[in-house]
Tab-separated table of C-alpha atoms in Angstrom:
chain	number	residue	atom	x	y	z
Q	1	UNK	CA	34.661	-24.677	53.644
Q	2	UNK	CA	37.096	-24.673	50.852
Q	3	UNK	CA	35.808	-23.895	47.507
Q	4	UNK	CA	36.576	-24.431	44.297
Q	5	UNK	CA	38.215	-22.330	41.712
Q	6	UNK	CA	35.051	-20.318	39.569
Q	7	UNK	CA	32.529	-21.753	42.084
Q	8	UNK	CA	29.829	-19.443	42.604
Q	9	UNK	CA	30.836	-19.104	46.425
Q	10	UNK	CA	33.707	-17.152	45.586
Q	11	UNK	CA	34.230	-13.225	45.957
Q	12	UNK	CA	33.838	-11.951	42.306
Q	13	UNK	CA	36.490	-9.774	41.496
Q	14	UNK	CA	35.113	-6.295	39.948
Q	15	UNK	CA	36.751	-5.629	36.794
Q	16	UNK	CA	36.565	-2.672	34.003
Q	17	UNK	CA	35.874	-4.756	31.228
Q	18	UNK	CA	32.121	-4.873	30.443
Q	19	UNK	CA	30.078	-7.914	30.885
Q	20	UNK	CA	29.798	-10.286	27.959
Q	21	UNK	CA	26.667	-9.868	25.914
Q	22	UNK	CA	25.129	-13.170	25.310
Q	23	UNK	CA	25.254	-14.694	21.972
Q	24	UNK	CA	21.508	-14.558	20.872
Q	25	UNK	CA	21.370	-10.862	22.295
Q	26	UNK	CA	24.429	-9.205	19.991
Q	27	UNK	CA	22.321	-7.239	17.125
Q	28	UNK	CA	23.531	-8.195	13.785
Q	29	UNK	CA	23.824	-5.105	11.612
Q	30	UNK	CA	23.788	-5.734	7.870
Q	31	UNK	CA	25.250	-3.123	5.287
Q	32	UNK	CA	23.139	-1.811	3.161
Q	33	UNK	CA	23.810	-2.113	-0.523
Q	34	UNK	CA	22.801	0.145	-3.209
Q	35	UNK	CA	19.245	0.475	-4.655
Q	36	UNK	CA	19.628	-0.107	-7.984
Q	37	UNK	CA	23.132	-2.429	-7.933
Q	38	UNK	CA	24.846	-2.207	-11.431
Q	39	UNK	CA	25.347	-5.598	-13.082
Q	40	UNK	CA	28.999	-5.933	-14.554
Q	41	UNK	CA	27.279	-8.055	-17.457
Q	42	UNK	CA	24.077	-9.905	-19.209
Q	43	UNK	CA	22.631	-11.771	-16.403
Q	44	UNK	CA	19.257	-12.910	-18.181
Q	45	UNK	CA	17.026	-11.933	-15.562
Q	46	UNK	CA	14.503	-10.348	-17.694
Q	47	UNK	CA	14.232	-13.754	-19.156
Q	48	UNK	CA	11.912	-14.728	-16.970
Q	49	UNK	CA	9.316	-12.686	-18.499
Q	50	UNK	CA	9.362	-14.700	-21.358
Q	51	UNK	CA	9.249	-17.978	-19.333
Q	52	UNK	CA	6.175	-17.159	-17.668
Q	53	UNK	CA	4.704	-15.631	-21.208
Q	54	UNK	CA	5.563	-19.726	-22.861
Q	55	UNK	CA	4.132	-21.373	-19.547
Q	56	UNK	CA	1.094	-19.144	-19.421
Q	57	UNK	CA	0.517	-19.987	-23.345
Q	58	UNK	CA	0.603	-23.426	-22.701
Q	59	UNK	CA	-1.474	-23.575	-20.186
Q	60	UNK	CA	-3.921	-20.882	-20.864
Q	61	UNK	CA	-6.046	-19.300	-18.104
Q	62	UNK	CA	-9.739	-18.788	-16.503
Q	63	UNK	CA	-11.776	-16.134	-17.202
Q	64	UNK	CA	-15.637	-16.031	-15.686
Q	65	UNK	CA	-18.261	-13.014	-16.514
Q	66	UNK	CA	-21.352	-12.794	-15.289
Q	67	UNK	CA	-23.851	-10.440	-16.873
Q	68	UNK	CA	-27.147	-9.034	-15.234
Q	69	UNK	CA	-30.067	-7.209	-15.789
Q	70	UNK	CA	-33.555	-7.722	-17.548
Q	71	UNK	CA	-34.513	-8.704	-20.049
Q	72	UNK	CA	-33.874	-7.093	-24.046
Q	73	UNK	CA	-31.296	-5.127	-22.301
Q	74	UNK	CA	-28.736	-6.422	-24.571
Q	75	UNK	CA	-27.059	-8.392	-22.300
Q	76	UNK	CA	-26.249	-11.221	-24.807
Q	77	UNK	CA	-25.180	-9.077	-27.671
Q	78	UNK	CA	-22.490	-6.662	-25.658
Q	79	UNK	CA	-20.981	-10.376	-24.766
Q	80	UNK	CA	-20.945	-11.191	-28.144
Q	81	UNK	CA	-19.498	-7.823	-29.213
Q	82	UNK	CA	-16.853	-7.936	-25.813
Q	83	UNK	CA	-15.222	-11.424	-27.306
Q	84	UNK	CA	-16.043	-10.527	-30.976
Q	85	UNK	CA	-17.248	-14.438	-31.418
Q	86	UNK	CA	-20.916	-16.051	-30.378
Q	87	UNK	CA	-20.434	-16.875	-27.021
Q	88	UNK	CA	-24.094	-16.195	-25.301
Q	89	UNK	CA	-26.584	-18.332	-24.602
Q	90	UNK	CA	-28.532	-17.602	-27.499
Q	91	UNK	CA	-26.364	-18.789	-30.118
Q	92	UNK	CA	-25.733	-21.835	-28.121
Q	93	UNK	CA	-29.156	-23.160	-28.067
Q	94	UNK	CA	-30.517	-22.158	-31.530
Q	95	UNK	CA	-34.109	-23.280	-32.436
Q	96	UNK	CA	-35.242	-22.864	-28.390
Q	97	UNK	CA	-37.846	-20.373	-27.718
Q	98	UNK	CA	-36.928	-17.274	-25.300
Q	99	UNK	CA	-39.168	-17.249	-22.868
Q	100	UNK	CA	-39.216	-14.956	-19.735
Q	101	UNK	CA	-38.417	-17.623	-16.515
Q	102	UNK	CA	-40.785	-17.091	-13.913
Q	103	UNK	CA	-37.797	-17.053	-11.121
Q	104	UNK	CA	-34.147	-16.220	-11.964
Q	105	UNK	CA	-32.432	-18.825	-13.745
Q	106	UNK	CA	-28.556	-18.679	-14.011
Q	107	UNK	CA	-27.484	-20.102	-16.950
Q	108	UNK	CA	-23.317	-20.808	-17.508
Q	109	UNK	CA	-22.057	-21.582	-20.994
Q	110	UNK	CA	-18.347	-22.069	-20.907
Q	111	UNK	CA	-15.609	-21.285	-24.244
Q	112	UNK	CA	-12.217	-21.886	-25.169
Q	113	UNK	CA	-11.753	-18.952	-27.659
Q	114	UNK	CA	-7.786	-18.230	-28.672
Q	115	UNK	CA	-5.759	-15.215	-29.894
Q	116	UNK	CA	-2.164	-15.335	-31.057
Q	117	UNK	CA	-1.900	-18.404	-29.333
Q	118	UNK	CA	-2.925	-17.157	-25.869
Q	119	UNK	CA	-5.930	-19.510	-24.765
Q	120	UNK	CA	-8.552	-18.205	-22.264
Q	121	UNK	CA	-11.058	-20.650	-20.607
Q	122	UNK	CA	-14.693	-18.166	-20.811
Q	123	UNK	CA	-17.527	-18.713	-18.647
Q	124	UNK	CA	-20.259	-16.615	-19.330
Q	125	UNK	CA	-23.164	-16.494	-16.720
Q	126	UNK	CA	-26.496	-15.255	-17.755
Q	127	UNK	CA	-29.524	-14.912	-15.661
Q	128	UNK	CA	-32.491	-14.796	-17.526
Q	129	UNK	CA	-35.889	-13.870	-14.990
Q	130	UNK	CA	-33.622	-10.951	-13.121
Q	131	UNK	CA	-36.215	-7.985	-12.485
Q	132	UNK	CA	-38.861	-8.973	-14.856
Q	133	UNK	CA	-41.456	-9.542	-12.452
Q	134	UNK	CA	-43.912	-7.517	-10.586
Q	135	UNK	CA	-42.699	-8.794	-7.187
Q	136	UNK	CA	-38.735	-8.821	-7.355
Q	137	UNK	CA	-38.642	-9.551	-4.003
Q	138	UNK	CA	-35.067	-11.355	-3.188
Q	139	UNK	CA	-34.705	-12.006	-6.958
Q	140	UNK	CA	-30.925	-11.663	-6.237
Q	141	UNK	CA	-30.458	-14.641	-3.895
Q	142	UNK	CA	-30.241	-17.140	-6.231
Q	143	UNK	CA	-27.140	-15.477	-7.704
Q	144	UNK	CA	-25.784	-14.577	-4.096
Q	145	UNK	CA	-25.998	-17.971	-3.830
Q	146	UNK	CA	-24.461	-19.306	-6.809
Q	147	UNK	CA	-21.312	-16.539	-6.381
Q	148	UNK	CA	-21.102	-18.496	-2.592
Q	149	UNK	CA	-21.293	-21.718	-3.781
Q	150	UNK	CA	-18.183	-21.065	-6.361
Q	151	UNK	CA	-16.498	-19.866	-3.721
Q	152	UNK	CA	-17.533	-23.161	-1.479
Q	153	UNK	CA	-16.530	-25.279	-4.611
Q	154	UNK	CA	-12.673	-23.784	-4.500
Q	155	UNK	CA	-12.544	-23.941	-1.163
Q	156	UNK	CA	-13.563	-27.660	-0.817
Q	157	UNK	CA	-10.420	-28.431	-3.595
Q	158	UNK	CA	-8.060	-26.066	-2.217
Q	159	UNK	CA	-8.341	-27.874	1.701
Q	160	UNK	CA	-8.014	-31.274	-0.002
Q	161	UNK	CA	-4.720	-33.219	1.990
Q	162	UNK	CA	-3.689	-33.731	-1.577
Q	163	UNK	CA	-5.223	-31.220	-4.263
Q	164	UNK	CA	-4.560	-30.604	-7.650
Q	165	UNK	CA	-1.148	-28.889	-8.919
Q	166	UNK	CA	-4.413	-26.726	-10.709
Q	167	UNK	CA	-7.491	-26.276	-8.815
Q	168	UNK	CA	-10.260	-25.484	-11.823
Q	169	UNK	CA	-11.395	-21.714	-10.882
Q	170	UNK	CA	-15.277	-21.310	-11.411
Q	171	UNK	CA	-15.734	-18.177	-9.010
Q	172	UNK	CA	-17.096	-15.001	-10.948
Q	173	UNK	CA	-14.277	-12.674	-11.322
Q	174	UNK	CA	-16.735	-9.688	-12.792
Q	175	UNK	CA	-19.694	-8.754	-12.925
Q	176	UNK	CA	-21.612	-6.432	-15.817
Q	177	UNK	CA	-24.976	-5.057	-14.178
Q	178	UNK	CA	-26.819	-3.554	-17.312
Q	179	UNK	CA	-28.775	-0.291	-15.692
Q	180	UNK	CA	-31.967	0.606	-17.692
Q	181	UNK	CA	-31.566	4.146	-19.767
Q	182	UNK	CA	-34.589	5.734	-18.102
Q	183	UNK	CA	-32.353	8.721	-17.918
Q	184	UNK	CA	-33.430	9.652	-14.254
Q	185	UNK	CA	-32.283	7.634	-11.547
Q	186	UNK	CA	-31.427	4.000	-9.902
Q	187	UNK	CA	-34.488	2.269	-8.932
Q	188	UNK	CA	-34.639	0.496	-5.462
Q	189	UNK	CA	-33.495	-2.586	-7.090
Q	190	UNK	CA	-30.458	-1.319	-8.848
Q	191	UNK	CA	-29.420	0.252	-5.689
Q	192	UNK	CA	-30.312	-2.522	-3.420
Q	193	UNK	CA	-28.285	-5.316	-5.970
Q	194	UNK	CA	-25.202	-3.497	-6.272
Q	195	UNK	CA	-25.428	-2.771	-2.150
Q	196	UNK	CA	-25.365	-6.314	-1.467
Q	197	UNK	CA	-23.668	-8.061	-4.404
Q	198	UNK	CA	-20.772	-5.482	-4.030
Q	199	UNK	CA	-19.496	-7.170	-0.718
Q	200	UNK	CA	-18.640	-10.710	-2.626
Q	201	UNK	CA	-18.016	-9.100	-5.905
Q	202	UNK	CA	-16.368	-7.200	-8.623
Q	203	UNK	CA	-19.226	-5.182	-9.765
Q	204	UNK	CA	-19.311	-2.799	-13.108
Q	205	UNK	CA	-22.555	-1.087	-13.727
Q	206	UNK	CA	-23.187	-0.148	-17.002
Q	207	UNK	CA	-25.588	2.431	-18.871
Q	208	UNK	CA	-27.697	-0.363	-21.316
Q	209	UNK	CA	-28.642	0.579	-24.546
Q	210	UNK	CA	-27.119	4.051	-24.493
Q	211	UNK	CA	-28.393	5.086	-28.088
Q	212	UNK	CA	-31.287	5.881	-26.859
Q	213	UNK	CA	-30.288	8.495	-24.535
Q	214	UNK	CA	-28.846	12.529	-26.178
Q	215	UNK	CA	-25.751	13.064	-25.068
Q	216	UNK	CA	-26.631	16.054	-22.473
Q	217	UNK	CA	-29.511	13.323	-21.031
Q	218	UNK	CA	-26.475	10.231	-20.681
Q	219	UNK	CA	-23.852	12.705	-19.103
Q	220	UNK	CA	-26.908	13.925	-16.642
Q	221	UNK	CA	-27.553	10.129	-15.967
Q	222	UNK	CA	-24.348	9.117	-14.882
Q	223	UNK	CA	-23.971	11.737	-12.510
Q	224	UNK	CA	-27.061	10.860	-10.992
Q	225	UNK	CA	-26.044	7.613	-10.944
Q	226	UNK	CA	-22.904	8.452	-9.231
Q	227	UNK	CA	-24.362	10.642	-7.127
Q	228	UNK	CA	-26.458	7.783	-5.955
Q	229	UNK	CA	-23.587	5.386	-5.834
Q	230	UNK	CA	-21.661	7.786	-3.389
Q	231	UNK	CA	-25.004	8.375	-1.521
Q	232	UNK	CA	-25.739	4.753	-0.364
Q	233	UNK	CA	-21.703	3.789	-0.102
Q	234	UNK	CA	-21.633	1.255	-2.375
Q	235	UNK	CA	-18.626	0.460	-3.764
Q	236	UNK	CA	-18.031	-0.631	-7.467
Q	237	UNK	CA	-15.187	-1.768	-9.196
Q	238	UNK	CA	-12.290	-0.558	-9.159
Q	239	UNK	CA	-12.643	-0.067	-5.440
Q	240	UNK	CA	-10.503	2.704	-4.158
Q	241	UNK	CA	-9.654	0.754	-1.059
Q	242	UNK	CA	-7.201	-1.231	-3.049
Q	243	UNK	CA	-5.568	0.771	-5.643
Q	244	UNK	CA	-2.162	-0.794	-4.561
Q	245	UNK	CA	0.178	2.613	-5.586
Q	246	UNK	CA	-0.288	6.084	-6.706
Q	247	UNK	CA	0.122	5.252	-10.767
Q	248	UNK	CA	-2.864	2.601	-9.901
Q	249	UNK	CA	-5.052	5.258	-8.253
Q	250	UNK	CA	-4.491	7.712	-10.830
Q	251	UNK	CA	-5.849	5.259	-13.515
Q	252	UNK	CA	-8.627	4.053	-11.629
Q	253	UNK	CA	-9.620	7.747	-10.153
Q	254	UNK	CA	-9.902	8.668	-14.147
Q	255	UNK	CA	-12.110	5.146	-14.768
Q	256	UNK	CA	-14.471	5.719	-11.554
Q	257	UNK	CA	-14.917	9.428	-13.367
Q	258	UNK	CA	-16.647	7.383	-16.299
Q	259	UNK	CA	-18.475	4.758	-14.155
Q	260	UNK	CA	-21.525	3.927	-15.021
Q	261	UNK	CA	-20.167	3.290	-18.924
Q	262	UNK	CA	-22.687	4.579	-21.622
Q	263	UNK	CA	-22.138	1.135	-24.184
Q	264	UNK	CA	-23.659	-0.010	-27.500
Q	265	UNK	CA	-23.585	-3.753	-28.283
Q	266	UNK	CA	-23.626	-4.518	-31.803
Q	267	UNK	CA	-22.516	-8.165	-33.479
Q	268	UNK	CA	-22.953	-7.685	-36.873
Q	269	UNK	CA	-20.559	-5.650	-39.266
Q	270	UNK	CA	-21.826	-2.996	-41.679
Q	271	UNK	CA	-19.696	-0.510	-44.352
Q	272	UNK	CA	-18.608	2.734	-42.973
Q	273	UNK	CA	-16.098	4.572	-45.174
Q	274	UNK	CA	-14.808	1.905	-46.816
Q	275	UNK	CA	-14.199	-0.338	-43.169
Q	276	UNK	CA	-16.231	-2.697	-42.164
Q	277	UNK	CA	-17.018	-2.023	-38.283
Q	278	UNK	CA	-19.536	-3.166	-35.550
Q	279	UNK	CA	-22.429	-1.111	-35.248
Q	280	UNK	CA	-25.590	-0.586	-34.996
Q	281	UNK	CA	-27.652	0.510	-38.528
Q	282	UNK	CA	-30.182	3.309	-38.837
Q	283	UNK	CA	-32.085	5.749	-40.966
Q	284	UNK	CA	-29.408	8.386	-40.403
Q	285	UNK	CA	-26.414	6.381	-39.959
Q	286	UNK	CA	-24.611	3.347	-38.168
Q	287	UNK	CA	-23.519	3.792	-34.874
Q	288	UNK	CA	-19.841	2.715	-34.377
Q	289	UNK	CA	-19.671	0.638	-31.018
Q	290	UNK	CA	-15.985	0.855	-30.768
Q	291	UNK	CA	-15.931	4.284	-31.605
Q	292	UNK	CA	-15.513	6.269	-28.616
Q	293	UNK	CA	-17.462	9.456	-29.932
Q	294	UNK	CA	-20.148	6.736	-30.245
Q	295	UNK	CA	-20.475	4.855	-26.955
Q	296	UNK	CA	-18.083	4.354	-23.731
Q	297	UNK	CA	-17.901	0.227	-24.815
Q	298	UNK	CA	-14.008	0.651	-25.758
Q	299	UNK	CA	-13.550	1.747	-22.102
Q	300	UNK	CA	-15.624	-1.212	-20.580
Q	301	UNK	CA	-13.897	-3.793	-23.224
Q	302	UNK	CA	-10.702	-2.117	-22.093
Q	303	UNK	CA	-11.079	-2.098	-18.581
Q	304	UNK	CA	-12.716	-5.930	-18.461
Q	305	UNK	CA	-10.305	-7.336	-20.500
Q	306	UNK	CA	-7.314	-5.179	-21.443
Q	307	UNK	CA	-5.946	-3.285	-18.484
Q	308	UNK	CA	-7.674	-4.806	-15.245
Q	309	UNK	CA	-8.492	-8.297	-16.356
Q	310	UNK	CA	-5.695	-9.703	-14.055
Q	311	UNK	CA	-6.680	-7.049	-11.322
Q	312	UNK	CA	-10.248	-8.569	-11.161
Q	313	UNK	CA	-9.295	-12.336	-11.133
Q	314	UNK	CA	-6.736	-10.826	-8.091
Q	315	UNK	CA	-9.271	-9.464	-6.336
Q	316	UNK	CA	-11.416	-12.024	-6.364
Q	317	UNK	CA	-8.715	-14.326	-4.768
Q	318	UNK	CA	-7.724	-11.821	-2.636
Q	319	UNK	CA	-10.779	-9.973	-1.234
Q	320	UNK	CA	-13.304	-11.434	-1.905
Q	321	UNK	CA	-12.617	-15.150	-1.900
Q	322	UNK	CA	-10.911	-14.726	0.856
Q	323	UNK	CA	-13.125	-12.894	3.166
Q	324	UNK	CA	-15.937	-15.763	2.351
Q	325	UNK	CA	-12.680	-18.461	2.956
Q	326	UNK	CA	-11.895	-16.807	7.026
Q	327	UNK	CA	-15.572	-16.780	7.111
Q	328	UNK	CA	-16.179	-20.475	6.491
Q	329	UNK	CA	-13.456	-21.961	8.908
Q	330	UNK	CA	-14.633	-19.685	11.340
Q	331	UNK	CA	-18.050	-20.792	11.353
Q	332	UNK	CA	-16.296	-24.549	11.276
Q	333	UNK	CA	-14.220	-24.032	14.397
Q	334	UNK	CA	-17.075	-22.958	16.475
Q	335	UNK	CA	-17.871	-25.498	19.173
């Protein structure tokens, strides 16, 4: 039968030029440019450092502490002496009694406090009743649960068909556990807290009330308490399982050498060599709380608010919200 010209009866002829790749097959190869390419002129890029500065001023951002441990452990006044303005819950309700609640209470008292015209939104969470009983039995659900139901709280905003431009953040970005200065070691329920509050988030233990330690008895403290920290693989902030460079892990391997922080709180001023600085007054002298031959509080004021306090709110979106976030659809897609 007679074929066509190019049919695919025909005898193909064998030639010597190769076969012809197919489009979507041919590898593009790009050049690669320089690493640092030199500009022949002011661009203005860097300007967009100061664009984000005027849109974060205007805006301001979220901040959320909670502080635990019990009570007369000076939770309230190292607040006071972090911010350097009343924010506890003391000075909030004045005239109320204290009294000891006879199951853990968390109590939130929220602040718009302002510095060179940066706004920050604080939420300090208290919670009054933590360890002060004889049975402390699963005293730290209710603020497992309140840390989850943050968490919920974002989540139900952020999977909203239409949500806000600015969903308002109310998950705890850090939290301060005060450690009583017995000077030997972590009881059962320090341990078994910072085991189980350390998986959902940012936790900084602190040495409470260090003044009444010597100095040979707090450094033989806080390597017991690190010792103990390593033994039961709990994991405090900074975590070194996300120290994102080598600079990073540097700094934080020189912070976790100092964790547990030895602080003083102290809000009222008294005359030291002509200054007026916080401390703490007595018969021999005034202990400085932001001197660092003093007390370790400049490193936990640094390290809260300073140098890591954008590390801890990315963390908590990161990690820790987002390990509870997977966790929640999961348990939603099951059939």
């Amino acid at each position: 039968l007679p074929t066509r010209a190019g049919s695919s009866l025909e005898p193909k002829e064998h030639s010597m030029e190769p076969p012809a790749v197919p489009e979507e097959e041919v590898p593009l190869t790009v050049a690669p440019g320089p690493v640092g390419c030199q500009l022949f002129g002011y661009v203005g890029i860097e300007a967009v450092l100061d664009q984000m500065k005027i849109k974060t001023m205007k805006t301001g951002f979220e901040f959320n502490i909670m502080v635990v441990g019990q009570s007369g452990l000076g939770k309230s006044t190292m607040v006071n002496t972090l911010f350097k303005s009343k924010v506890s819950r003391k000075s909030s309700q004045p005239g109320q009694e204290e009294r000891i609640p006879k199951t853990v209470q968390l109590q939130s008292i929220t602040h718009v406090i302002e510095e060179k015209g940066v706004k920050m939104k604080l939420t300090v969470t208290d919670t009054p009743g933590f360890g002060d009983q004889i049975n402390n039995e699963n005293c730290w659900d209710p603020i497992i649960k309140y840390i989850n139901e943050q968490y919920e709280r974002y989540l139900r905003e952020e999977i909203l068909i239409t949500r806000k431009r600015k969903i308002p953040d109310t998950r705890v970005h850090g939290c301060v556990y005060f450690v009583p200065p017995t000077g030997h070691w972590l009881r059962p329920l320090d341990l078994e807290f910072m085991r189980r509050l350390s998986k959902i988030v940012n936790v900084v233990p602190v040495i409470a009330k260090a003044d009444t330690l010597t100095l040979e008895e707090r450094a033989e403290f806080k390597r017991r308490i690190q010792e103990d920290l390593k033994t039961h693989a709990i994991s405090v902030y900074p975590q070194e399982d996300f120290d994102q460079d080598p600079e990073d892990r540097a700094l934080n391997d020189r912070i976790r050498e100092e964790i547990p922080f030895a602080v003083v709180g102290a809000d009222q001023e008294h005359q030291v060599n002509g200054k007026r600085v916080l401390g703490r007054k007595t018969k021999w002298g005034v202990i400085e709380v932001e001197n660092p031959a003093h007390c370790e509080f400049p490193l936990l004021r640094d390290l809260l608010i300073r140098s890591h306090l954008q590390d801890l709110k990315d963390i908590t979106h990161n990690v820790h919200y987002e390990s509870y976030r997977v966790r929640r659809l999961n348990e939603s897609n099951r059939p």
